């Protein structure tokens, strides 16, 4: 497994592979890898000759006061995990390598427009602009054939799919299902920062989505009723501080009114202590029985 | 010479060339070609195995009330000129091909930041955002090794160089010197829209830049004095309506105070009737004689 610290080094290796006719999959991460990331790596491994994982905690997608400084990092552990997965190369740039003029320098950015300003984009202004910009840079540096993103960051995945479509980027985007702990908590690098009591309490998030999924299976229901059900389930857990709960069109994140008749996505964000967690579930209305 | 109407068609041809180890140069244009464009084509021809010219009048870089509808177009003439230059392929997409959801759909854009909001960006809000976005798309569609832009659009060239640097785009940008008519008027597709009297009067723009260049050669001068000299020269021509005159740092477009000690660029914009013209000149201070 090769470790690349510079844009030039990773580009040179990918160039060699491509000239040999090999396909390249990229898995962009912020490190502190868990089974969710490894699922992305395995998906990439399955359909590419070469797999590159990037590890970069991108400062421009954090707002002041967010957890950039305390975001968990453990490069040695990450590299050992990736070596065991048979990854071909790991791109681990410094902040200076990615932003030679400094991350705060006002320059060119990729702006996801409305899709970047709603939902999580309202809670975290500038977040998706930072994400779209750094992912553009990674695509331009690595030039992968395919790139892999977790469905846990549902809005992020839509932002990236929209970006690739709108800017005609020559890369195929794959979304990979959420990986959960035994109690249902979606895997996140941030979970390690939960206190033991909060870690136990955080399972309420997936239970709330389970409840919504069960309610959807029972028959016609409104988006508003699903949202109330999720909120009430989470509120039963006093350690959870709800930041947002929304039930939206699964393809566009447009608001839904009345009975849900198309695939919807329930999106939630909550804090436990100072740890910000998100989760989601696509909720598909059951096929209606044939009419009389 | 191949003519491509779809993104898929041009991508397939470039893919074939690249697999054969050939280099590709791209010359993005809005058509209605003149000698300035042909200088770009010849520069591309000189250092690439294959040359692609794109012709696309991009609606998103025009504001309402600007000259999008009346921008001159003549595809047959353009294709004949390019054929004579030995161009390999011409990419002539429709607006629908470039913007399948419509040019007004709010989606992903490339935002050049401060550099896109000053000078021409103040006169034409959103212009450089539209330029950066469409040029990103063209780069992602064609994936050229090199791309060629005229120095007449000086700020545009800096916006594109900044974009390529900030987003790590895998393309080399070449700027090509301004081509002028015999009386000094910088070649522009818009010149054809000038009335005969305005066409004759428009030569004042390059005369004003000549005057600034001559003044710079005489010895120490302030940016403000150069600007006044340019404005006074243009004001002597009553058909010219000055829109902006600036003398800025040639590398960053930052304002200059006091005696000019680094390369500066004089940038001007003026209207003749309803035709908007720009021109510029890099002004380099003479080397000072050695001190006593």
Coordinates of C-alpha atoms in Angstrom, one line a residue:
Chain A
X1 CA 0.0 0.0 0.0
X2 CA 1.4 3.3 -1.0
X3 CA 1.0 6.4 1.1
X4 CA 0.8 9.7 -0.7
X5 CA 1.3 13.0 1.1
X6 CA 1.3 15.3 -2.0
X7 CA -1.1 15.9 -4.8
X8 CA 1.7 15.3 -7.3
X9 CA 2.5 11.9 -5.8
X10 CA -1.0 10.6 -5.9
X11 CA -1.5 12.0 -9.4
X12 CA 1.6 10.3 -10.7
X13 CA 0.5 6.9 -9.3
X14 CA -3.0 7.2 -10.7
X15 CA -1.5 8.3 -14.1
X16 CA 0.6 5.1 -14.2
X17 CA -2.4 2.9 -13.4
X18 CA -4.6 4.6 -15.9
X19 CA -2.0 4.3 -18.7
X20 CA -2.0 0.6 -17.9
X21 CA -5.7 0.5 -18.5
X22 CA -6.7 0.1 -14.8
X23 CA -9.9 1.5 -13.3
X24 CA -9.6 3.6 -10.1
X25 CA -12.1 3.9 -7.3
X26 CA -11.8 6.8 -4.7
X27 CA -13.2 6.7 -1.1
X28 CA -13.0 10.2 0.4
X29 CA -13.0 10.1 4.2
X30 CA -12.1 12.3 7.2
X31 CA -10.4 9.3 8.8
X32 CA -10.9 7.7 12.2
X33 CA -12.3 4.8 10.1
X34 CA -15.1 2.5 11.2
X35 CA -17.1 -0.3 9.6
X36 CA -19.1 2.2 7.5
X37 CA -15.9 3.4 5.8
X38 CA -14.8 -0.2 5.3
X39 CA -18.1 -0.9 3.6
X40 CA -17.2 1.9 1.1
X41 CA -13.7 0.4 0.6
X42 CA -15.2 -3.0 -0.1
X43 CA -17.6 -1.6 -2.6
X44 CA -14.8 0.2 -4.3
X45 CA -12.6 -2.9 -4.2
X46 CA -15.4 -5.0 -5.9
X47 CA -15.6 -2.9 -9.0
X48 CA -12.2 -1.2 -9.6
X49 CA -8.7 -2.4 -10.3
X50 CA -7.2 0.1 -7.9
X51 CA -8.6 1.7 -4.8
X52 CA -7.5 5.0 -3.3
X53 CA -8.7 6.2 0.1
X54 CA -8.2 9.8 1.0
X55 CA -8.0 10.9 4.7
X56 CA -8.4 14.6 5.2
X57 CA -10.3 16.5 7.9
X58 CA -11.3 19.4 5.8
X59 CA -11.3 22.7 7.8
X60 CA -13.5 24.6 5.3
X61 CA -16.6 22.5 6.0
X62 CA -16.5 23.3 9.7
X63 CA -17.9 26.5 11.1
X64 CA -16.2 28.4 13.9
X65 CA -17.4 26.8 17.2
X66 CA -17.9 23.4 15.5
X67 CA -15.7 20.3 16.3
X68 CA -12.9 20.7 13.8
X69 CA -10.2 20.9 16.6
X70 CA -11.5 17.9 18.5
X71 CA -12.6 15.8 15.5
X72 CA -11.0 12.3 16.2
X73 CA -7.8 11.5 14.3
X74 CA -5.6 8.3 14.4
X75 CA -3.6 8.0 11.2
X76 CA -1.6 4.9 12.3
X77 CA -4.8 3.0 13.1
X78 CA -6.5 4.1 9.9
X79 CA -3.5 3.0 7.7
X80 CA -3.4 -0.4 9.4
X81 CA -7.2 -0.9 8.7
X82 CA -6.8 0.1 5.1
X83 CA -3.7 -2.1 4.6
X84 CA -5.8 -5.1 5.8
X85 CA -8.5 -4.2 3.3
X86 CA -6.0 -4.4 0.4
X87 CA -6.2 -0.7 -0.5
X88 CA -3.7 0.3 -3.2
X89 CA -3.0 3.9 -2.0
X90 CA -3.9 6.3 0.7
X91 CA -3.8 10.0 0.1
X92 CA -3.1 11.9 3.4
X93 CA -2.5 15.5 2.5
X94 CA -1.8 18.2 5.1
X95 CA -4.0 21.3 5.3
X96 CA -1.1 23.3 3.7
X97 CA -1.0 20.8 0.8
X98 CA -4.7 21.1 0.1
X99 CA -4.9 24.9 0.8
X100 CA -1.4 26.4 0.0
X101 CA -2.8 29.9 0.5
X102 CA -4.5 28.9 3.8
X103 CA -8.0 27.5 4.2
X104 CA -9.5 31.0 5.0
X105 CA -8.1 32.6 1.8
X106 CA -11.1 33.8 -0.3
X107 CA -10.8 32.1 -3.6
X108 CA -12.8 29.8 -5.9
X109 CA -15.5 27.6 -4.3
X110 CA -18.1 25.2 -5.6
X111 CA -21.5 26.4 -4.5
X112 CA -24.2 23.7 -4.3
X113 CA -26.9 26.4 -4.4
X114 CA -30.3 25.8 -2.7
X115 CA -29.5 22.2 -2.0
X116 CA -26.6 23.3 0.1
X117 CA -28.6 25.9 2.1
X118 CA -31.5 23.8 3.3
X119 CA -31.7 21.3 6.3
X120 CA -28.2 20.6 7.5
X121 CA -27.1 23.5 5.4
X122 CA -29.2 25.8 7.5
X123 CA -27.8 24.3 10.8
X124 CA -24.3 24.5 9.4
X125 CA -23.9 27.5 7.0
X126 CA -21.2 27.0 4.5
X127 CA -20.8 23.3 5.3
X128 CA -21.9 21.9 1.9
X129 CA -19.9 24.6 0.1
X130 CA -16.8 23.4 1.9
X131 CA -17.7 19.8 1.1
X132 CA -18.4 20.4 -2.6
X133 CA -15.2 22.4 -3.0
X134 CA -12.9 19.8 -1.3
X135 CA -14.6 16.9 -3.1
X136 CA -14.1 18.7 -6.4
X137 CA -10.4 19.1 -5.5
X138 CA -10.1 15.4 -4.6
X139 CA -11.8 14.4 -7.9
X140 CA -9.5 16.7 -9.9
X141 CA -6.4 15.5 -8.0
X142 CA -7.2 11.7 -8.2
X143 CA -9.4 11.6 -11.3
X144 CA -11.1 8.4 -10.2
X145 CA -13.5 6.5 -12.4
X146 CA -15.9 6.0 -9.4
X147 CA -16.2 7.6 -6.0
X148 CA -18.0 6.1 -2.9
X149 CA -20.0 8.0 -0.3
X150 CA -22.0 6.7 2.6
X151 CA -25.8 7.1 2.6
X152 CA -25.6 8.3 6.3
X153 CA -24.7 11.7 4.9
X154 CA -27.8 11.7 2.8
X155 CA -27.9 15.4 1.9
X156 CA -24.1 15.3 1.2
X157 CA -24.6 12.5 -1.2
X158 CA -27.4 14.5 -3.1
X159 CA -25.1 17.6 -3.1
X160 CA -22.3 15.5 -4.7
X161 CA -24.6 13.8 -7.2
X162 CA -26.0 17.2 -8.2
X163 CA -22.5 18.7 -8.5
X164 CA -21.3 15.8 -10.8
X165 CA -24.4 16.2 -13.0
X166 CA -24.4 20.0 -13.1
X167 CA -20.6 20.3 -13.7
X168 CA -20.4 17.3 -16.0
X169 CA -17.7 15.7 -13.9
X170 CA -16.3 12.5 -15.4
X171 CA -16.9 10.3 -12.4
X172 CA -19.6 7.9 -11.3
X173 CA -20.9 8.3 -7.8
X174 CA -21.9 5.3 -5.7
X175 CA -23.9 5.6 -2.5
X176 CA -23.3 2.8 0.1
X177 CA -25.9 1.8 2.7
X178 CA -25.5 2.9 6.4
X179 CA -23.7 0.5 8.6
X180 CA -25.1 0.3 12.2
X181 CA -23.9 -0.9 15.6
X182 CA -25.8 -3.8 17.2
X183 CA -28.2 -1.4 18.9
X184 CA -28.9 0.4 15.6
X185 CA -26.7 3.5 16.1
X186 CA -25.4 4.6 12.7
X187 CA -21.6 4.3 12.6
X188 CA -19.8 7.7 12.9
X189 CA -16.3 8.8 13.7
X190 CA -18.0 11.1 16.2
X191 CA -19.5 8.3 18.2
X192 CA -16.2 7.8 20.1
X193 CA -16.7 11.3 21.6
X194 CA -20.0 10.2 23.3
X195 CA -20.0 9.6 27.0
X196 CA -21.0 6.1 27.9
X197 CA -24.5 7.3 29.0
X198 CA -24.9 9.3 25.8
X199 CA -23.7 6.4 23.7
X200 CA -26.4 4.2 25.2
X201 CA -29.0 7.0 24.8
X202 CA -28.1 7.7 21.1
X203 CA -29.7 4.4 20.0
X204 CA -33.0 6.3 20.3
X205 CA -32.2 7.9 16.8
X206 CA -32.5 4.7 14.9
X207 CA -35.5 3.5 17.0
X208 CA -37.3 6.7 16.0
X209 CA -36.6 5.9 12.3
X210 CA -37.7 2.3 12.9
X211 CA -41.0 3.7 14.3
X212 CA -41.5 5.8 11.2
X213 CA -40.8 2.9 8.9
X214 CA -43.3 0.7 10.8
X215 CA -45.9 3.4 10.6
X216 CA -45.3 3.9 6.9
X217 CA -45.8 0.1 6.4
X218 CA -49.2 0.3 8.1
X219 CA -50.8 2.4 5.4
X220 CA -51.4 6.0 4.3
X221 CA -49.7 8.6 6.6
X222 CA -48.8 12.2 6.2
X223 CA -45.2 13.6 6.3
X224 CA -46.2 15.7 9.2
X225 CA -47.4 12.7 11.2
X226 CA -44.2 10.8 10.5
X227 CA -42.2 13.8 11.6
X228 CA -44.2 14.1 14.9
X229 CA -43.8 10.4 15.6
X230 CA -40.0 10.7 15.1
X231 CA -39.8 13.8 17.3
X232 CA -41.9 12.2 20.1
X233 CA -39.8 9.0 20.1
X234 CA -36.6 11.1 20.4
X235 CA -38.1 13.4 23.1
X236 CA -38.7 10.3 25.3
X237 CA -34.9 10.3 25.7
X238 CA -33.9 13.3 27.9
X239 CA -30.2 13.1 26.9
X240 CA -31.1 13.9 23.2
X241 CA -31.3 17.5 22.1
X242 CA -33.2 17.5 18.7
X243 CA -31.7 19.9 16.2
X244 CA -33.9 19.0 13.2
X245 CA -36.3 16.4 12.0
X246 CA -37.7 16.5 8.5
X247 CA -39.5 14.2 6.1
X248 CA -38.8 15.2 2.5
X249 CA -38.9 13.9 -1.0
X250 CA -36.2 11.3 -1.2
X251 CA -34.9 12.5 -4.6
X252 CA -35.0 16.2 -4.3
X253 CA -35.4 17.0 -0.5
X254 CA -38.4 19.1 -1.4
X255 CA -41.0 19.4 1.4
X256 CA -43.9 17.0 1.2
X257 CA -47.5 17.9 2.0
X258 CA -50.3 15.5 2.9
X259 CA -50.2 11.7 2.5
X260 CA -46.8 10.4 1.4
X261 CA -47.2 8.9 -2.1
X262 CA -43.6 8.8 -3.3
X263 CA -40.4 7.6 -1.6
X264 CA -39.6 10.0 1.3
X265 CA -36.5 10.3 3.4
X266 CA -36.7 11.0 7.2
X267 CA -33.7 13.1 8.1
X268 CA -32.7 13.9 11.7
X269 CA -30.0 15.7 13.6
X270 CA -29.5 15.7 17.3
X271 CA -26.9 16.5 19.9
X272 CA -25.8 14.4 22.8
X273 CA -23.6 16.6 25.0
X274 CA -21.4 18.5 22.5
X275 CA -21.6 15.7 19.9
X276 CA -23.6 16.3 16.7
X277 CA -25.1 13.1 15.2
X278 CA -27.2 12.6 12.1
X279 CA -29.2 9.7 10.7
X280 CA -31.8 9.0 8.0
X281 CA -34.1 6.4 6.5
X282 CA -35.7 6.2 3.1
X283 CA -39.4 5.5 3.7
X284 CA -41.3 4.0 0.7
X285 CA -45.1 3.9 0.7
X286 CA -46.5 0.4 0.5
X287 CA -48.0 -0.5 -2.9
X288 CA -51.7 0.2 -2.6
X289 CA -54.0 -2.8 -3.1
X290 CA -55.8 -2.7 -6.4
X291 CA -58.9 -0.5 -6.2
X292 CA -62.5 -1.9 -6.5
Chain B
X1 CA -12.9 17.9 -38.9
X2 CA -15.5 16.3 -36.7
X3 CA -18.5 18.3 -35.4
X4 CA -19.8 17.2 -32.0
X5 CA -23.3 18.3 -30.9
X6 CA -23.3 16.3 -27.7
X7 CA -21.1 15.9 -24.6
X8 CA -21.0 12.2 -25.1
X9 CA -19.7 12.5 -28.7
X10 CA -16.9 14.9 -27.9
X11 CA -15.9 12.8 -24.8
X12 CA -15.8 9.6 -26.9
X13 CA -13.5 11.2 -29.5
X14 CA -11.2 12.7 -26.9
X15 CA -11.1 9.3 -25.1
X16 CA -9.9 7.7 -28.3
X17 CA -7.2 10.3 -28.9
X18 CA -6.0 10.0 -25.3
X19 CA -5.8 6.3 -25.3
X20 CA -3.6 6.6 -28.4
X21 CA -1.3 8.8 -26.3
X22 CA -2.3 12.1 -28.0
X23 CA -2.4 15.4 -26.3
X24 CA -5.5 17.6 -26.5
X25 CA -5.8 21.4 -26.6
X26 CA -9.1 23.2 -26.0
X27 CA -10.1 26.6 -27.3
X28 CA -13.3 27.7 -25.7
X29 CA -15.1 30.4 -27.7
X30 CA -18.5 32.0 -28.1
X31 CA -18.1 31.8 -31.9
X32 CA -18.3 34.6 -34.5
X33 CA -14.6 34.0 -34.8
X34 CA -12.0 36.6 -35.6
X35 CA -8.2 36.7 -35.8
X36 CA -7.9 36.8 -32.0
X37 CA -9.6 33.4 -31.8
X38 CA -7.5 32.1 -34.7
X39 CA -4.4 33.1 -32.7
X40 CA -5.7 30.9 -29.9
X41 CA -6.2 28.0 -32.3
X42 CA -2.7 28.4 -33.7
X43 CA -1.2 28.4 -30.3
X44 CA -3.1 25.2 -29.5
X45 CA -2.1 23.6 -32.8
X46 CA 1.6 24.3 -32.1
X47 CA 1.7 22.3 -28.8
X48 CA -1.0 19.6 -29.0
X49 CA -1.6 16.6 -31.2
X50 CA -5.3 17.4 -31.3
X51 CA -7.2 20.7 -31.1
X52 CA -10.9 21.0 -30.1
X53 CA -12.7 24.4 -30.4
X54 CA -15.9 24.9 -28.5
X55 CA -18.5 27.3 -29.7
X56 CA -21.2 28.1 -27.1
X57 CA -22.8 31.5 -26.3
X58 CA -23.3 30.8 -22.6
X59 CA -26.6 32.3 -21.4
X60 CA -25.6 32.2 -17.7
X61 CA -22.8 34.7 -18.1
X62 CA -25.1 37.4 -19.4
X63 CA -27.4 39.4 -17.1
X64 CA -30.9 40.4 -18.1
X65 CA -30.7 43.4 -20.4
X66 CA -27.3 42.5 -21.7
X67 CA -26.6 41.4 -25.3
X68 CA -27.2 37.7 -25.1
X69 CA -30.0 37.8 -27.7
X70 CA -28.1 39.9 -30.2
X71 CA -24.7 38.4 -29.6
X72 CA -23.5 37.7 -33.2
X73 CA -23.6 34.1 -34.4
X74 CA -22.6 32.5 -37.7
X75 CA -21.9 28.8 -37.3
X76 CA -21.3 28.0 -41.0
X77 CA -18.7 30.7 -41.3
X78 CA -17.0 29.7 -38.0
X79 CA -16.8 26.0 -39.1
X80 CA -15.2 27.0 -42.4
X81 CA -12.6 29.1 -40.6
X82 CA -11.8 26.3 -38.2
X83 CA -11.6 23.7 -41.0
X84 CA -9.0 25.9 -42.7
X85 CA -7.0 26.0 -39.5
X86 CA -6.8 22.3 -39.4
X87 CA -8.8 21.9 -36.2
X88 CA -9.6 18.3 -35.3
X89 CA -13.0 18.8 -33.7
X90 CA -15.6 21.4 -33.0
X91 CA -18.0 21.1 -30.0
X92 CA -21.2 23.0 -30.7
X93 CA -23.7 22.1 -28.0
X94 CA -27.2 23.6 -27.7
X95 CA -28.2 25.4 -24.6
X96 CA -30.3 22.3 -23.7
X97 CA -27.3 20.0 -24.1
X98 CA -25.3 22.1 -21.7
X99 CA -28.1 22.9 -19.3
X100 CA -30.6 20.0 -19.5
X101 CA -32.6 21.5 -16.6
X102 CA -32.6 24.9 -18.1
X103 CA -30.0 27.7 -17.7
X104 CA -32.0 29.3 -14.9
X105 CA -32.3 26.2 -12.8
X106 CA -30.7 26.9 -9.4
X107 CA -28.0 24.2 -9.1
X108 CA -24.3 23.9 -8.6
X109 CA -22.1 26.8 -9.7
X110 CA -18.4 27.6 -9.5
X111 CA -17.9 30.9 -7.6
X112 CA -14.7 32.8 -8.2
X113 CA -15.1 34.7 -4.9
X114 CA -13.7 38.2 -4.6
X115 CA -11.9 38.1 -8.0
X116 CA -15.3 37.6 -9.7
X117 CA -17.0 40.5 -7.9
X118 CA -14.5 43.4 -8.6
X119 CA -14.1 45.5 -11.8
X120 CA -16.0 43.8 -14.6
X121 CA -17.7 41.7 -12.0
X122 CA -19.2 44.8 -10.4
X123 CA -20.4 46.1 -13.8
X124 CA -21.7 42.6 -14.7
X125 CA -22.9 40.8 -11.5
X126 CA -22.8 37.1 -11.9
X127 CA -20.8 37.2 -15.1
X128 CA -17.7 35.5 -13.8
X129 CA -19.7 32.9 -11.9
X130 CA -21.3 32.0 -15.2
X131 CA -17.9 32.0 -16.9
X132 CA -16.3 29.8 -14.3
X133 CA -19.2 27.4 -14.2
X134 CA -19.3 26.9 -18.0
X135 CA -15.6 26.6 -18.3
X136 CA -15.5 24.0 -15.6
X137 CA -18.2 22.1 -17.5
X138 CA -16.2 22.3 -20.7
X139 CA -13.0 21.2 -19.0
X140 CA -14.9 18.2 -17.4
X141 CA -16.5 17.3 -20.8
X142 CA -13.4 17.6 -23.0
X143 CA -10.7 16.9 -20.4
X144 CA -8.0 18.8 -22.4
X145 CA -4.3 18.9 -21.4
X146 CA -4.2 22.6 -22.2
X147 CA -6.8 25.3 -22.7
X148 CA -6.3 28.7 -24.4
X149 CA -7.8 32.0 -23.5
X150 CA -7.2 35.5 -24.9
X151 CA -5.5 38.1 -22.8
X152 CA -8.1 40.7 -24.0
X153 CA -10.4 39.2 -21.3
X154 CA -7.7 39.9 -18.7
X155 CA -9.9 39.5 -15.6
X156 CA -11.5 36.3 -17.1
X157 CA -8.0 34.8 -17.6
X158 CA -7.1 35.5 -13.9
X159 CA -10.5 34.0 -12.8
X160 CA -9.8 30.9 -14.8
X161 CA -6.2 30.6 -13.6
X162 CA -7.3 31.0 -10.0
X163 CA -10.1 28.4 -10.5
X164 CA -7.6 25.9 -11.9
X165 CA -5.2 26.5 -9.0
X166 CA -7.8 26.5 -6.2
X167 CA -9.7 23.4 -7.5
X168 CA -6.6 21.5 -8.6
X169 CA -8.0 21.1 -12.1
X170 CA -5.7 18.9 -14.3
X171 CA -5.3 21.4 -17.1
X172 CA -2.7 23.9 -18.1
X173 CA -4.0 27.4 -18.9
X174 CA -2.3 29.4 -21.7
X175 CA -3.0 33.1 -22.2
X176 CA -2.6 34.4 -25.7
X177 CA -1.8 38.1 -26.5
X178 CA -4.5 40.5 -27.8
X179 CA -4.8 40.7 -31.6
X180 CA -5.6 44.2 -32.9
X181 CA -7.0 45.7 -36.0
X182 CA -4.7 48.1 -38.0
X183 CA -6.0 51.1 -36.0
X184 CA -5.3 49.3 -32.7
X185 CA -8.9 48.3 -31.8
X186 CA -8.7 44.9 -30.0
X187 CA -10.5 42.2 -31.9
X188 CA -13.9 41.3 -30.5
X189 CA -16.9 39.5 -31.9
X190 CA -18.9 42.5 -30.7
X191 CA -17.0 44.9 -33.0
X192 CA -19.3 43.9 -35.8
X193 CA -22.2 45.5 -34.0
X194 CA -20.5 49.0 -34.0
X195 CA -21.9 51.6 -36.3
X196 CA -19.3 52.9 -38.8
X197 CA -18.8 56.1 -36.8
X198 CA -18.5 54.2 -33.5
X199 CA -16.1 51.7 -35.1
X200 CA -13.8 54.6 -36.1
X201 CA -14.2 56.2 -32.7
X202 CA -13.4 53.0 -30.8
X203 CA -9.8 53.2 -31.7
X204 CA -9.5 55.7 -28.9
X205 CA -9.4 52.9 -26.4
X206 CA -6.0 51.5 -27.6
X207 CA -4.7 55.0 -28.1
X208 CA -5.5 55.7 -24.4
X209 CA -3.5 52.6 -23.4
X210 CA -0.7 53.6 -25.7
X211 CA -0.6 57.0 -23.9
X212 CA -0.4 55.2 -20.5
X213 CA 2.4 53.0 -21.8
X214 CA 4.4 55.9 -23.1
X215 CA 3.9 57.8 -19.8
X216 CA 5.1 54.7 -17.8
X217 CA 8.2 54.5 -20.0
X218 CA 9.1 58.2 -19.1
X219 CA 9.7 57.5 -15.4
X220 CA 8.0 57.2 -12.0
X221 CA 4.2 57.7 -12.2
X222 CA 1.3 56.9 -9.9
X223 CA -1.5 54.6 -10.7
X224 CA -3.9 57.5 -10.2
X225 CA -2.1 59.6 -12.8
X226 CA -2.1 56.8 -15.3
X227 CA -5.8 56.3 -14.7
X228 CA -6.5 60.1 -15.2
X229 CA -4.4 60.1 -18.4
X230 CA -6.5 57.2 -19.8
X231 CA -9.8 58.7 -18.9
X232 CA -8.8 62.1 -20.4
X233 CA -7.7 60.5 -23.6
X234 CA -11.0 58.6 -23.9
X235 CA -13.1 61.6 -22.9
X236 CA -11.7 63.5 -25.9
X237 CA -13.8 61.1 -28.0
X238 CA -17.5 62.1 -27.5
X239 CA -18.9 58.8 -28.9
X240 CA -17.2 56.8 -26.0
X241 CA -19.1 56.3 -22.8
X242 CA -16.6 55.3 -20.1
X243 CA -17.8 52.4 -17.9
X244 CA -14.6 51.9 -15.9
X245 CA -10.9 52.6 -16.0
X246 CA -8.6 51.0 -13.4
X247 CA -4.9 50.5 -13.0
X248 CA -4.3 47.5 -10.8
X249 CA -1.6 45.0 -9.7
X250 CA -1.2 42.9 -12.8
X251 CA -1.0 39.6 -10.9
X252 CA -3.8 40.0 -8.3
X253 CA -5.9 43.0 -9.5
X254 CA -5.4 44.6 -6.1
X255 CA -5.6 48.4 -6.0
X256 CA -2.2 50.2 -6.3
X257 CA -1.3 53.3 -4.3
X258 CA 1.4 55.8 -5.1
X259 CA 4.2 55.3 -7.6
X260 CA 3.8 52.1 -9.6
X261 CA 6.8 49.8 -8.8
X262 CA 5.5 46.4 -10.0
X263 CA 3.8 45.3 -13.2
X264 CA 0.4 46.9 -13.4
X265 CA -2.5 46.4 -15.7
X266 CA -4.6 49.2 -17.1
X267 CA -8.1 47.8 -17.6
X268 CA -10.9 49.7 -19.3
X269 CA -14.5 49.2 -20.3
X270 CA -16.5 51.6 -22.5
X271 CA -19.7 51.7 -24.4
X272 CA -20.2 52.9 -28.0
X273 CA -24.0 53.0 -28.6
X274 CA -25.2 49.8 -27.0
X275 CA -21.9 47.9 -27.6
X276 CA -19.8 47.1 -24.6
X277 CA -16.0 46.9 -25.3
X278 CA -13.1 46.2 -23.1
X279 CA -9.3 46.4 -23.5
X280 CA -6.2 46.3 -21.3
X281 CA -2.5 46.7 -21.3
X282 CA 0.2 45.4 -18.9
X283 CA 2.4 48.4 -17.9
X284 CA 5.8 47.5 -16.5
X285 CA 7.8 50.1 -14.7
X286 CA 11.2 50.8 -16.4
X287 CA 14.2 49.5 -14.6
X288 CA 15.5 52.3 -12.5
X289 CA 19.1 53.4 -13.1
X290 CA 21.5 52.3 -10.5
X291 CA 21.6 54.7 -7.5
X292 CA 24.6 56.9 -6.6

